[in-house]
CSV table of C-alpha atoms in Angstrom, one decimal:
chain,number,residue,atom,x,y,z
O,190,UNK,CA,6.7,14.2,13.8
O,191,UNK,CA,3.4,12.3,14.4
O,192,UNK,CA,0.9,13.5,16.5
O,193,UNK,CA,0.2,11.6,19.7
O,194,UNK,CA,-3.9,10.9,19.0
O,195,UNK,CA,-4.4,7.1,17.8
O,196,UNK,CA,-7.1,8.5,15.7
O,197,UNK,CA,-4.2,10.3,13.4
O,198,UNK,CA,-5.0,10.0,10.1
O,199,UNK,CA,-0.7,10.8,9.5
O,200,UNK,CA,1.5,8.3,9.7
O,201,UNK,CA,5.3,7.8,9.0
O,202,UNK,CA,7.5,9.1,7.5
O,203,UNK,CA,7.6,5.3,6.4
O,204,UNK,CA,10.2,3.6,4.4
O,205,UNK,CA,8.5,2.5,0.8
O,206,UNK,CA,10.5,0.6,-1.5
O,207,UNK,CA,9.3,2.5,-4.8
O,208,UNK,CA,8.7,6.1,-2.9
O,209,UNK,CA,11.2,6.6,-0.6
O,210,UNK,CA,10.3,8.8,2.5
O,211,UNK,CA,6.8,8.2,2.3
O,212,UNK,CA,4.0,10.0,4.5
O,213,UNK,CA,1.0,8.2,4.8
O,214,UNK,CA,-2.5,9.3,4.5
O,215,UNK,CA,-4.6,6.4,6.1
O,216,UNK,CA,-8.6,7.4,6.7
O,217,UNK,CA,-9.8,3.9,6.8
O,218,UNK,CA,-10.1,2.0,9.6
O,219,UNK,CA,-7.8,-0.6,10.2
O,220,UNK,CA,-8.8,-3.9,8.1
O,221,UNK,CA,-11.2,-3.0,6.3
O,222,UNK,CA,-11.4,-3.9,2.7
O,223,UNK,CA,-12.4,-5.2,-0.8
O,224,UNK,CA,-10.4,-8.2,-0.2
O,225,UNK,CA,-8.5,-10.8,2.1
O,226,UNK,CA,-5.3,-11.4,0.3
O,227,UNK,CA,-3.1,-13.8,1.2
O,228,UNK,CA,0.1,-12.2,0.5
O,229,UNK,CA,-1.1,-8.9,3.1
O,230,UNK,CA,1.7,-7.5,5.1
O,231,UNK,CA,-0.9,-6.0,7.0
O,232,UNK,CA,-2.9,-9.2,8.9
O,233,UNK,CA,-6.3,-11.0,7.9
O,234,UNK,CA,-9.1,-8.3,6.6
O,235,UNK,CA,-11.4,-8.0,9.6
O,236,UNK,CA,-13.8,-6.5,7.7
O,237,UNK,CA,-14.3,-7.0,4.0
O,238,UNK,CA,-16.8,-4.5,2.6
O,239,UNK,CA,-17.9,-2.8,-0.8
O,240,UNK,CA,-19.9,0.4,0.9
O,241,UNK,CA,-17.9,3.9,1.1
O,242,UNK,CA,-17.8,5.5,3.9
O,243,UNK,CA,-16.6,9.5,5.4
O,244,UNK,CA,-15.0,7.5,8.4
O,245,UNK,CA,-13.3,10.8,9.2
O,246,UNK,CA,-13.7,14.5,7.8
O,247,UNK,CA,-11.2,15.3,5.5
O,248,UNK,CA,-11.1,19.1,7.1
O,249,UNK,CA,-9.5,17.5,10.1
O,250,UNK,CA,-7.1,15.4,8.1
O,251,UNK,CA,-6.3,18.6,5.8
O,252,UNK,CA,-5.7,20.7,9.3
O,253,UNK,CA,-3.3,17.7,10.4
O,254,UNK,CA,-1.6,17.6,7.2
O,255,UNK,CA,-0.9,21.3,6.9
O,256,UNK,CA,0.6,21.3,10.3
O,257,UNK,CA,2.8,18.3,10.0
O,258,UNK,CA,3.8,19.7,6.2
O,259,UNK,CA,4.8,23.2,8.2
O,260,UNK,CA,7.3,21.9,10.2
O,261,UNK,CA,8.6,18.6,8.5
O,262,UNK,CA,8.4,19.4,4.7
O,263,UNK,CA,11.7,18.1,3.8
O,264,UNK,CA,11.4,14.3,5.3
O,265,UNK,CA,8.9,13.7,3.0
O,266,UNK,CA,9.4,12.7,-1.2
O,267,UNK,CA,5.8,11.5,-1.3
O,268,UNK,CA,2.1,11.9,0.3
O,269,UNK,CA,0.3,8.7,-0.1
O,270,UNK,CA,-3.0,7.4,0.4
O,271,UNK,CA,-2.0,3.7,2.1
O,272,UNK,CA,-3.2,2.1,5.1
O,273,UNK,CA,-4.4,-1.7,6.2
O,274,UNK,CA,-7.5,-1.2,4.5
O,275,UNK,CA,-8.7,0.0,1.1
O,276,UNK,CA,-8.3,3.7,-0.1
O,277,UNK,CA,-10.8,4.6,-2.0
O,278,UNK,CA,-13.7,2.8,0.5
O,279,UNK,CA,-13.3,6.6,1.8
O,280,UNK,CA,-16.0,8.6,0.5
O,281,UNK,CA,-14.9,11.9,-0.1
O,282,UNK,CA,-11.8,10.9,-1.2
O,283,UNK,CA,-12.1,13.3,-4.4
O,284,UNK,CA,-12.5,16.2,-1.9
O,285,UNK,CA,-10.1,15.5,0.3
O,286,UNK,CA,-7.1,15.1,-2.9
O,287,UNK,CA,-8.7,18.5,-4.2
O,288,UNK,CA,-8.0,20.1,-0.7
O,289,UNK,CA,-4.5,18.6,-0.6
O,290,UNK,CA,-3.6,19.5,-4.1
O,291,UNK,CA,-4.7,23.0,-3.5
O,292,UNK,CA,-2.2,23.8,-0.6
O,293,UNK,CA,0.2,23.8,-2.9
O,294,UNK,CA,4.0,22.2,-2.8
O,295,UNK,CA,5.2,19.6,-5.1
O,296,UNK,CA,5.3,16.8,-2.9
O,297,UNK,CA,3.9,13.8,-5.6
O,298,UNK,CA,0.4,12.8,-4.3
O,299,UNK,CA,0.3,9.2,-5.3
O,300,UNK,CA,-2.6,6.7,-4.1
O,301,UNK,CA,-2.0,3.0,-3.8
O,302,UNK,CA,-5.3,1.2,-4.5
O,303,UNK,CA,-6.4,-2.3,-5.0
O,304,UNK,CA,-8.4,-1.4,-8.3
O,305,UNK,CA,-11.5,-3.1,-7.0
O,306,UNK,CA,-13.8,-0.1,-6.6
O,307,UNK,CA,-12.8,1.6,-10.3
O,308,UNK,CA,-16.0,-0.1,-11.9
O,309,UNK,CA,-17.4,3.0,-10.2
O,310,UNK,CA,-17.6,6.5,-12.4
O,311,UNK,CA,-17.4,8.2,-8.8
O,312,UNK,CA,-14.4,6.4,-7.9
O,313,UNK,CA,-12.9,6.7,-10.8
O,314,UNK,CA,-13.6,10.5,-10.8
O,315,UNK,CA,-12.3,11.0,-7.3
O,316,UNK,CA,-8.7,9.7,-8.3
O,317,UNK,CA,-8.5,12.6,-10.9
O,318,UNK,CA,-6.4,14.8,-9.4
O,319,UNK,CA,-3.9,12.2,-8.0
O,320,UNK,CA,-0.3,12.3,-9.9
O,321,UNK,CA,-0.2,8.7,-9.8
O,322,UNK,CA,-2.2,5.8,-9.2
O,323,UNK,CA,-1.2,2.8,-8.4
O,324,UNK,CA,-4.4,0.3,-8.7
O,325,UNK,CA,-3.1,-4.0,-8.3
O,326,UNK,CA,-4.1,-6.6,-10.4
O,327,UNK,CA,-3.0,-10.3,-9.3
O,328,UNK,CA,-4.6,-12.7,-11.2
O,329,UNK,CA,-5.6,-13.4,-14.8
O,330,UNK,CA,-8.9,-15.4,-14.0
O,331,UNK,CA,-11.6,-15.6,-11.5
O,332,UNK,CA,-10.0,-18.6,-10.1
O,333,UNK,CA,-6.9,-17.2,-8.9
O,334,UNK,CA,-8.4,-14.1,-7.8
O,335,UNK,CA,-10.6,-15.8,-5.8
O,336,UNK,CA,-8.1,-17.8,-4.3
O,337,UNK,CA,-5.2,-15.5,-3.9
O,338,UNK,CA,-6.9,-12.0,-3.3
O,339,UNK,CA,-10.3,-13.8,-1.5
O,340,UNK,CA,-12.7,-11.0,-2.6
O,341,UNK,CA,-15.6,-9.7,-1.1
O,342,UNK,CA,-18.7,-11.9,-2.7
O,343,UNK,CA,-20.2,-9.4,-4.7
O,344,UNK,CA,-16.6,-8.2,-6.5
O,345,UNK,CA,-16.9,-9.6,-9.8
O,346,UNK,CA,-13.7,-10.2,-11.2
O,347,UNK,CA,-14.4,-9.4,-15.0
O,348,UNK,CA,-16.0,-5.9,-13.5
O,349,UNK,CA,-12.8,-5.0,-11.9
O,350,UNK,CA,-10.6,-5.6,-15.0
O,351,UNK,CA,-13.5,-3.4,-16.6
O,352,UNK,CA,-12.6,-0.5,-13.8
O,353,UNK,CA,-8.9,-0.8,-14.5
O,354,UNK,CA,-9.8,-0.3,-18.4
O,355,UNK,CA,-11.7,2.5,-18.2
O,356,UNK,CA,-9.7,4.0,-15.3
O,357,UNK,CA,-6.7,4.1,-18.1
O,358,UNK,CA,-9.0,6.0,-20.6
O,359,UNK,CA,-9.9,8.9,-18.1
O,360,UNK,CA,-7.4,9.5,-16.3
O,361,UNK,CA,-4.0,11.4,-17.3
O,362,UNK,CA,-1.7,10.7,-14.4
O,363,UNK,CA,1.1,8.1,-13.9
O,364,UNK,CA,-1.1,4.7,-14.0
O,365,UNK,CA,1.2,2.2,-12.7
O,366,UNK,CA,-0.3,-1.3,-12.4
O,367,UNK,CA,1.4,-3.2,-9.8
O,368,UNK,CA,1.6,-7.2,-9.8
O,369,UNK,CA,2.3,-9.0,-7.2
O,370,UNK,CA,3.8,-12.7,-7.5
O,371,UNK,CA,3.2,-15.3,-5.3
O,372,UNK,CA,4.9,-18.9,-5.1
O,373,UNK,CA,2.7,-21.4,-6.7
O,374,UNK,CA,-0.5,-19.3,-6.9
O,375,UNK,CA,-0.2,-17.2,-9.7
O,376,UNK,CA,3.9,-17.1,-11.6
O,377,UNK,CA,3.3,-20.2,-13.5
O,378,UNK,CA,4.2,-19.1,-17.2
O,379,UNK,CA,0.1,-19.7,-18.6
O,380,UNK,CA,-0.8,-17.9,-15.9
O,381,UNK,CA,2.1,-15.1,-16.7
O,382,UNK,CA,1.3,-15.3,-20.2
O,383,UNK,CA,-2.4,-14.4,-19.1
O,384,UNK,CA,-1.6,-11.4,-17.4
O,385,UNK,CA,0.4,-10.0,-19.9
O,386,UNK,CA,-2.4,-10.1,-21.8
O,387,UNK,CA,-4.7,-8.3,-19.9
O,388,UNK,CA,-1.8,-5.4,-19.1
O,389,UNK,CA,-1.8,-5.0,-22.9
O,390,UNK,CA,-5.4,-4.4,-23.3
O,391,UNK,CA,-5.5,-2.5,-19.7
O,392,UNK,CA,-2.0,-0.6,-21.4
O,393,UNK,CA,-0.8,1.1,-18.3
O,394,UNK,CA,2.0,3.8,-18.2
O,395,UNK,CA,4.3,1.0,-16.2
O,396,UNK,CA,4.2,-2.5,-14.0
O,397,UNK,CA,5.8,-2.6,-10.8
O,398,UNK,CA,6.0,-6.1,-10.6
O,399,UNK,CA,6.5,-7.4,-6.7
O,400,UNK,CA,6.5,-10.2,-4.7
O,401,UNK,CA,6.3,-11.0,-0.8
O,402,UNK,CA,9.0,-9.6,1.1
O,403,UNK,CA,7.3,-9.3,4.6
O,404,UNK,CA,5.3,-11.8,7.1
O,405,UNK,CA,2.5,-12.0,5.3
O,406,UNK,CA,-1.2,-12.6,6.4
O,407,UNK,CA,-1.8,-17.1,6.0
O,408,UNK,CA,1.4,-18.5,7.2
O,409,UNK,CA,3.4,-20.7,4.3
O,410,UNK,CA,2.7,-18.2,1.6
O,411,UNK,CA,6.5,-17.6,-0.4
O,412,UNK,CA,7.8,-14.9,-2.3
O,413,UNK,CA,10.1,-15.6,-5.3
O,414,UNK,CA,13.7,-15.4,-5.9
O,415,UNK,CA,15.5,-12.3,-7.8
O,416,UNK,CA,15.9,-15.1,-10.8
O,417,UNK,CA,12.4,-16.3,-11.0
O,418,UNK,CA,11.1,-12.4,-11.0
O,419,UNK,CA,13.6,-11.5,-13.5
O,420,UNK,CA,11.9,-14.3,-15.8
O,421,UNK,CA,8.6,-13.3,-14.8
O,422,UNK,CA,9.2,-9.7,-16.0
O,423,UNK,CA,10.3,-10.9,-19.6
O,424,UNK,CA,6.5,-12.1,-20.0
O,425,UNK,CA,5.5,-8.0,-19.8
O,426,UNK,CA,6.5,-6.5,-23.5
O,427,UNK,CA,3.6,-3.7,-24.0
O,428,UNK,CA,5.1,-1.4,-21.1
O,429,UNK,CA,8.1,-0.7,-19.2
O,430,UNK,CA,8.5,-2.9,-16.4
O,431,UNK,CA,10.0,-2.4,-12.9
O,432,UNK,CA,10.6,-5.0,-10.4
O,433,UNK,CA,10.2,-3.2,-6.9
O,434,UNK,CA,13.6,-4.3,-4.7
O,435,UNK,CA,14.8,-3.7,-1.8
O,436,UNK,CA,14.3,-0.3,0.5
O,437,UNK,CA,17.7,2.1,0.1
O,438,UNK,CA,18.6,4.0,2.7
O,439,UNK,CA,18.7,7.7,2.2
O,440,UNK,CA,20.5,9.6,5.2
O,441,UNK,CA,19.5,10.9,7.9
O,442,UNK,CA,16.8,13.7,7.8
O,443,UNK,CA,15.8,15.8,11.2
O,444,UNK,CA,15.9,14.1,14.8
O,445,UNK,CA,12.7,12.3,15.8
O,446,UNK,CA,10.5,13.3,18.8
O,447,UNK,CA,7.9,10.5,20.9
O,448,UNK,CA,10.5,7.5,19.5
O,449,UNK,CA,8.3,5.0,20.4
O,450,UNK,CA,5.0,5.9,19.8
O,451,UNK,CA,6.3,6.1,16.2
O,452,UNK,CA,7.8,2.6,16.0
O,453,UNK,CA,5.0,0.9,17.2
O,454,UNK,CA,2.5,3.4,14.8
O,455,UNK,CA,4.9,2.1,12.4
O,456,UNK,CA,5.0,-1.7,12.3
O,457,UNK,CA,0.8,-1.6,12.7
O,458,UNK,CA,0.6,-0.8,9.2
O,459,UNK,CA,3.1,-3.1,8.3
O,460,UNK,CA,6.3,-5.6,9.3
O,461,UNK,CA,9.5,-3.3,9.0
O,462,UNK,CA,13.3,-4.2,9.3
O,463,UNK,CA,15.1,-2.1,12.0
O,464,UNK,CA,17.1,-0.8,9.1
O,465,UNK,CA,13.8,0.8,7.7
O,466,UNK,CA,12.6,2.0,10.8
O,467,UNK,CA,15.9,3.4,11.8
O,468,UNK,CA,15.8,5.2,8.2
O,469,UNK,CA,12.2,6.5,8.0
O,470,UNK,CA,12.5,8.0,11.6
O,471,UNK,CA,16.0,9.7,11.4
O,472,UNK,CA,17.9,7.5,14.0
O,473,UNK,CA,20.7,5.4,14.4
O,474,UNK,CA,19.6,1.3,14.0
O,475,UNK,CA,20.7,0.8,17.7
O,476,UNK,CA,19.1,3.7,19.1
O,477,UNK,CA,15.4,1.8,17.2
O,478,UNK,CA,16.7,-1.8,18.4
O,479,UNK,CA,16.3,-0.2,22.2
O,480,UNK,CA,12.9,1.1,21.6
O,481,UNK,CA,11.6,-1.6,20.0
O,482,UNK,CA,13.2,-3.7,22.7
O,483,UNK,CA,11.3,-1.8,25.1
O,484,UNK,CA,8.4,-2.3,23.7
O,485,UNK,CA,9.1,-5.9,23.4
O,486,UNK,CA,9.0,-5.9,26.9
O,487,UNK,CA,5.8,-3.7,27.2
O,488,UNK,CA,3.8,-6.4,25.0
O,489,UNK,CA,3.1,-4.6,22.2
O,490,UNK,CA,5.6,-5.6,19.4
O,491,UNK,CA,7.5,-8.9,18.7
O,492,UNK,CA,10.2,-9.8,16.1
O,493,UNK,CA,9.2,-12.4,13.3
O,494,UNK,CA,11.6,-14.1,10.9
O,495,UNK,CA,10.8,-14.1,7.0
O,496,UNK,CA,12.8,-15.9,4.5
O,497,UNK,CA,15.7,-15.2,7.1
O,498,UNK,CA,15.1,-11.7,7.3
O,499,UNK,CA,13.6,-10.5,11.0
O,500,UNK,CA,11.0,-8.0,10.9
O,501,UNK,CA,9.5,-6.0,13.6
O,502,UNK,CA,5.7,-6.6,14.1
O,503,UNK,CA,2.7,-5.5,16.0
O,504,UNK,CA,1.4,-7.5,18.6
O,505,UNK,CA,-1.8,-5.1,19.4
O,506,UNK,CA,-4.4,-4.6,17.1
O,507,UNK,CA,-4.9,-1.3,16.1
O,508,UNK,CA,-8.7,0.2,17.4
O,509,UNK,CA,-9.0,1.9,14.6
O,510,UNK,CA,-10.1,5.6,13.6
């Protein structure tokens, strides 16, 4: 279902907790970002940057897109612009949604962003089309940003609340703003209390409120409990709010071709459970445990334990686009 070229922009089906079968539109190159959270499921930014960039011509990633769509329609519930860097650091990222919007269908076209960039009018114009956006906010202060999300030096913190305001007044699509918590950093109940604040005069259409469920990028760095993000959510009165949980499985979907190409594709975006894997790619969980076994053994992925929960993880870095 994926083509065999590293240089794919495709990738997935992938199992998303809020999306379901999720294909994934990724035309940056791997690690490059805004910022260098410490809570990223996908590894240490490797390259933290504010320029935009066509890394990749969106004719060639419209051509692959209409040929995966042809043959593999029904495994997918949403297209989504996700990878291990940042979204809209692509530059013709309006283009490319226009060109994807008008092939039709009514897979949901949703883009997960870290908000940084929507200071920019052209940014913020290139997200138009999108039927949701899903921009992050983390902290309530420059402190906290800076310590938890480590942004680039020039990212202001005040100018990316500004983007996230007037993001909300342009654009008529689903603006969900996600949080995500993170032990000790940022769920104290000032800090909570804070950030409620900000939602209210940012008024998004929801919060997904999350917290760390994968290995994330520092070592020591602790999601919370089901309790603690029940409290947490009670602080967020001026919209709904929805705390992301676990991935459900859905059923099987189609067989799978080149098995373990996809698995390791896969867990270079992010840690996955076999259970997800086995999910996303339409396979029984042992017939994955043997591929990624294999692959084990060819070097390229290892298992890692978090919070008791083993996830399967890349051991190659990715060479990008």
């Amino acid at each position: 279902m994926k083509a065999s070229s590293m240089a794919s922009a495709l990738f997935g089906p992938v199992p998303s907790r809020r999306l379901g079968r999720s294909l994934g539109i990724d035309v940056i190159p791997p690690k490059t970002c805004t910022l260098d959270c410490l809570y990223c499921e996908s590894g240490p930014t490797t390259h933290r940057s504010l320029q935009r960039k066509a890394f990749m011509p969106p004719d060639r990633v419209l051509a692959e897109l209409r040929a995966f769509l042809k043959g593999h329609a029904g495994s997918v519930e949403a297209l989504t612009f996700s990878s291990a860097g940042e979204p809209t650091l692509y530059e013709p990222l309006g283009e490319l949604i226009s060109g994807i919007k008008a092939m039709g269908g009514r897979i949901p076209l949703v883009v997960l962003t870290n908000g940084t960039l929507l200071w920019d009018p052209e940014v913020r114009r290139s997200l138009k089309s999108a039927d949701r956006v899903v921009p992050s906010l983390d902290a309530a202060d420059p402190d906290v940003f800076s310590r938890l999300n480590r942004p680039h030096p020039h990212l202001s913190f005040h100018e990316v609340v500004e983007g996230l305001t007037a993001f909300r007044h342009e654009y008529r699509g689903a603006y969900h703003l996600e949080i995500l918590l993170v032990k000790g950093i940022n769920d104290s109940p000032e800090h909570l209390r804070d950030l409620a604040a900000l939602v209210r005069r940012i008024h998004p259409d929801r919060v997904e409120l999350n917290t760390v469920v994968r290995p994330p990028a520092v070592p020591g760095i602790e999601g919370l409990s089901g309790q603690a993000m029940q409290e947490a959510a009670a602080f967020f009165t001026s919209c709904p709010v929805e705390i992301i949980g676990s991935y459900e499985r859905k059923g099987t979907v189609a067989p799978t071709d080149n098995l373990e190409e996809r698995v390791v594709q896969l867990v270079r975006r992010r840690p996955c459970s076999l259970e997800e894997m086995a999910d996303a790619l339409s396979v029984a969980v042992e017939v994955v445990r043997a591929a990624v076994q294999r692959q084990r053994e060819a070097g390229l992925l290892d298992v890692q334990d978090f919070e008791g929960h083993p996830f399967v993880v890349s051991v190659q870095p990715d060479d990008g686009h």
